[in-house]
Amino acid sequence: MNYLLKTRLGWCGIVFDGNVVKEIVLPSPDKKRIVARLKERRYISGKQPEQTPLTKRFLKTLSRYFNGEKVDFGNPARYISGLTRQGNFTKAVYKALMTIPYGQVRTYQWVAKRVGNPGASRAVGNALARNSLPVIIPCHRVIKSDGSLGNFSAIGGTELKEKLLKMEGVR
């Protein structure tokens, strides 16, 4: 099931497998870009399906997040366990990301050290680029050691990353 959600930052795509969030396509003012991304990943199925109580609650929480509220997405292990196609290193990176508090940033090197591989900053970046659950697994909170933003593979790139960090109060 896929949903399009209008947010303050634009249209967002959310894909559910039953009541499990499978993917989030971060907002873009251009709804067609979000629809195209969902089609490219074969998630478009026509009209939006009926919402279950769990999907409704998640969509409301996600909407609150994009309106600048600090929200709780629930048990992080639930999301990580759903990422069956990811290897142990990537799962460890995602678990580390989920410890970064709202409104704070860490470096790629910090994440690499946290997962027990201090020389793996580039591999951390590669894992972040494959993150299908941005915001829940907050890859936007990871920056370069020199304080610059680094890359961001979502539609909108580093401009969107900067907006998300500003929205969370990071200067």
CSV table of C-alpha atoms in Angstrom, one decimal:
chain,number,residue,atom,x,y,z
A,1,MET,CA,0.0,0.0,0.0
A,2,ASN,CA,1.3,3.4,-0.8
A,3,TYR,CA,0.2,6.8,0.4
A,4,LEU,CA,0.9,10.4,-0.6
A,5,LEU,CA,1.1,12.8,2.2
A,6,LYS,CA,1.0,16.6,1.9
A,7,THR,CA,3.5,18.2,4.3
A,8,ARG,CA,4.9,21.6,4.9
A,9,LEU,CA,8.0,20.6,2.9
A,10,GLY,CA,6.0,19.2,0.0
A,11,TRP,CA,4.6,15.8,-1.0
A,12,CYS,CA,5.9,12.7,0.8
A,13,GLY,CA,5.5,9.0,-0.3
A,14,ILE,CA,5.0,6.3,2.2
A,15,VAL,CA,4.9,2.6,1.4
A,16,PHE,CA,3.4,0.0,3.8
A,17,ASP,CA,3.5,-3.7,3.7
A,18,GLY,CA,0.5,-4.4,5.9
A,19,ASN,CA,1.0,-2.3,8.9
A,20,VAL,CA,4.8,-2.2,8.5
A,21,VAL,CA,6.5,0.9,7.0
A,22,LYS,CA,8.6,-0.3,4.1
A,23,GLU,CA,9.8,2.9,2.6
A,24,ILE,CA,9.5,6.7,3.0
A,25,VAL,CA,10.2,9.0,0.0
A,26,LEU,CA,11.1,12.4,1.6
A,27,PRO,CA,9.1,15.4,0.6
A,28,SER,CA,9.3,17.4,-2.6
A,29,PRO,CA,7.2,20.3,-3.7
A,30,ASP,CA,6.8,18.5,-7.0
A,31,LYS,CA,4.2,15.7,-6.4
A,32,LYS,CA,5.1,14.2,-9.8
A,33,ARG,CA,8.6,13.5,-8.6
A,34,ILE,CA,7.4,11.6,-5.6
A,35,VAL,CA,4.9,9.6,-7.8
A,36,ALA,CA,7.7,8.9,-10.3
A,37,ARG,CA,10.0,7.7,-7.5
A,38,LEU,CA,7.3,5.3,-6.3
A,39,LYS,CA,6.6,4.1,-9.8
A,40,GLU,CA,10.3,3.5,-10.4
A,41,ARG,CA,10.3,1.3,-7.3
A,42,ARG,CA,7.0,-0.3,-8.5
A,43,TYR,CA,5.1,0.9,-5.5
A,44,ILE,CA,2.3,2.8,-7.3
A,45,SER,CA,-1.0,0.9,-7.3
A,46,GLY,CA,-3.5,3.5,-8.4
A,47,LYS,CA,-5.7,5.2,-5.8
A,48,GLN,CA,-4.7,5.4,-2.2
A,49,PRO,CA,-6.0,2.5,-0.1
A,50,GLU,CA,-8.1,2.6,3.0
A,51,GLN,CA,-6.0,3.4,6.1
A,52,THR,CA,-5.9,1.0,9.0
A,53,PRO,CA,-5.7,2.4,12.5
A,54,LEU,CA,-1.9,1.8,12.5
A,55,THR,CA,-1.2,3.4,9.2
A,56,LYS,CA,-3.4,6.3,10.1
A,57,ARG,CA,-1.5,6.8,13.4
A,58,PHE,CA,1.9,6.6,11.5
A,59,LEU,CA,0.8,9.1,8.9
A,60,LYS,CA,-0.4,11.5,11.5
A,61,THR,CA,2.9,11.1,13.4
A,62,LEU,CA,4.9,11.7,10.2
A,63,SER,CA,2.8,14.7,9.4
A,64,ARG,CA,3.5,16.1,12.9
A,65,TYR,CA,7.2,15.6,12.3
A,66,PHE,CA,7.2,17.5,9.1
A,67,ASN,CA,5.3,20.3,10.9
A,68,GLY,CA,8.3,20.7,13.1
A,69,GLU,CA,7.2,18.7,16.1
A,70,LYS,CA,9.5,16.3,18.0
A,71,VAL,CA,7.8,12.9,17.7
A,72,ASP,CA,8.3,9.3,18.8
A,73,PHE,CA,8.1,6.8,15.9
A,74,GLY,CA,8.0,3.9,18.4
A,75,ASN,CA,10.2,0.9,18.8
A,76,PRO,CA,13.3,1.3,16.6
A,77,ALA,CA,14.0,-2.5,16.6
A,78,ARG,CA,10.6,-2.9,14.8
A,79,TYR,CA,11.9,-0.9,11.9
A,80,ILE,CA,15.4,-2.4,11.8
A,81,SER,CA,14.0,-6.0,11.8
A,82,GLY,CA,11.9,-5.2,8.8
A,83,LEU,CA,15.1,-4.4,6.8
A,84,THR,CA,15.7,-8.0,5.8
A,85,ARG,CA,17.8,-7.3,2.7
A,86,GLN,CA,20.4,-5.3,4.6
A,87,GLY,CA,23.6,-6.8,5.9
A,88,ASN,CA,24.8,-6.7,9.5
A,89,PHE,CA,27.0,-3.7,9.0
A,90,THR,CA,24.2,-1.7,7.5
A,91,LYS,CA,21.8,-2.7,10.3
A,92,ALA,CA,24.4,-1.7,12.9
A,93,VAL,CA,24.8,1.7,11.2
A,94,TYR,CA,21.0,2.2,11.2
A,95,LYS,CA,20.8,1.2,14.9
A,96,ALA,CA,23.6,3.8,15.7
A,97,LEU,CA,21.7,6.5,13.7
A,98,MET,CA,18.6,5.8,15.8
A,99,THR,CA,20.5,6.9,18.9
A,100,ILE,CA,21.2,10.4,17.5
A,101,PRO,CA,18.8,12.7,19.4
A,102,TYR,CA,16.3,15.0,17.6
A,103,GLY,CA,18.0,18.3,16.9
A,104,GLN,CA,21.5,17.0,17.1
A,105,VAL,CA,24.1,15.8,14.5
A,106,ARG,CA,26.9,13.3,14.5
A,107,THR,CA,29.7,12.7,12.0
A,108,TYR,CA,30.2,9.8,9.6
A,109,GLN,CA,33.3,9.0,11.6
A,110,TRP,CA,31.3,8.9,14.9
A,111,VAL,CA,28.9,6.4,13.3
A,112,ALA,CA,31.8,4.3,12.1
A,113,LYS,CA,33.4,4.2,15.5
A,114,ARG,CA,30.0,3.4,17.1
A,115,VAL,CA,29.7,0.3,14.9
A,116,GLY,CA,33.2,-0.8,15.8
A,117,ASN,CA,34.9,0.1,12.5
A,118,PRO,CA,36.6,3.5,12.8
A,119,GLY,CA,37.9,3.5,9.3
A,120,ALA,CA,34.6,2.9,7.6
A,121,SER,CA,33.3,6.4,7.2
A,122,ARG,CA,32.8,6.0,3.5
A,123,ALA,CA,31.0,2.6,4.0
A,124,VAL,CA,28.7,4.4,6.5
A,125,GLY,CA,27.9,7.0,3.8
A,126,ASN,CA,27.1,4.2,1.4
A,127,ALA,CA,24.8,2.6,4.0
A,128,LEU,CA,23.0,5.9,4.5
A,129,ALA,CA,22.4,6.3,0.8
A,130,ARG,CA,20.5,3.0,0.8
A,131,ASN,CA,18.3,4.0,3.8
A,132,SER,CA,14.7,3.3,2.9
A,133,LEU,CA,13.3,4.8,6.1
A,134,PRO,CA,14.7,8.3,6.4
A,135,VAL,CA,13.5,10.3,9.4
A,136,ILE,CA,12.8,7.1,11.3
A,137,ILE,CA,16.4,6.1,10.7
A,138,PRO,CA,17.7,9.7,10.7
A,139,CYS,CA,20.4,9.8,8.1
A,140,HIS,CA,20.0,13.5,7.7
A,141,ARG,CA,21.5,13.9,11.2
A,142,VAL,CA,24.9,12.7,9.9
A,143,ILE,CA,27.4,15.3,8.7
A,144,LYS,CA,31.1,15.4,7.7
A,145,SER,CA,33.8,15.9,10.3
A,146,ASP,CA,34.5,19.4,9.0
A,147,GLY,CA,30.9,20.4,9.8
A,148,SER,CA,29.7,20.5,6.2
A,149,LEU,CA,26.5,18.6,5.4
A,150,GLY,CA,28.0,15.9,3.1
A,151,ASN,CA,25.8,14.2,0.6
A,152,PHE,CA,22.1,13.4,0.7
A,153,SER,CA,20.6,11.0,-1.8
A,154,ALA,CA,16.9,12.0,-1.3
A,155,ILE,CA,15.0,14.1,-3.9
A,156,GLY,CA,16.0,17.6,-3.0
A,157,GLY,CA,19.6,16.6,-2.0
A,158,THR,CA,21.5,18.6,0.6
A,159,GLU,CA,19.0,21.5,0.4
A,160,LEU,CA,16.4,19.2,1.9
A,161,LYS,CA,18.9,17.8,4.4
A,162,GLU,CA,19.6,21.4,5.5
A,163,LYS,CA,15.8,22.1,5.8
A,164,LEU,CA,15.3,19.0,7.9
A,165,LEU,CA,18.1,20.0,10.3
A,166,LYS,CA,16.9,23.6,10.6
A,167,MET,CA,13.4,22.3,11.3
A,168,GLU,CA,14.9,20.2,14.1
A,169,GLY,CA,16.7,23.3,15.4
A,170,VAL,CA,20.2,22.5,14.2
A,171,ARG,CA,22.1,25.6,13.2
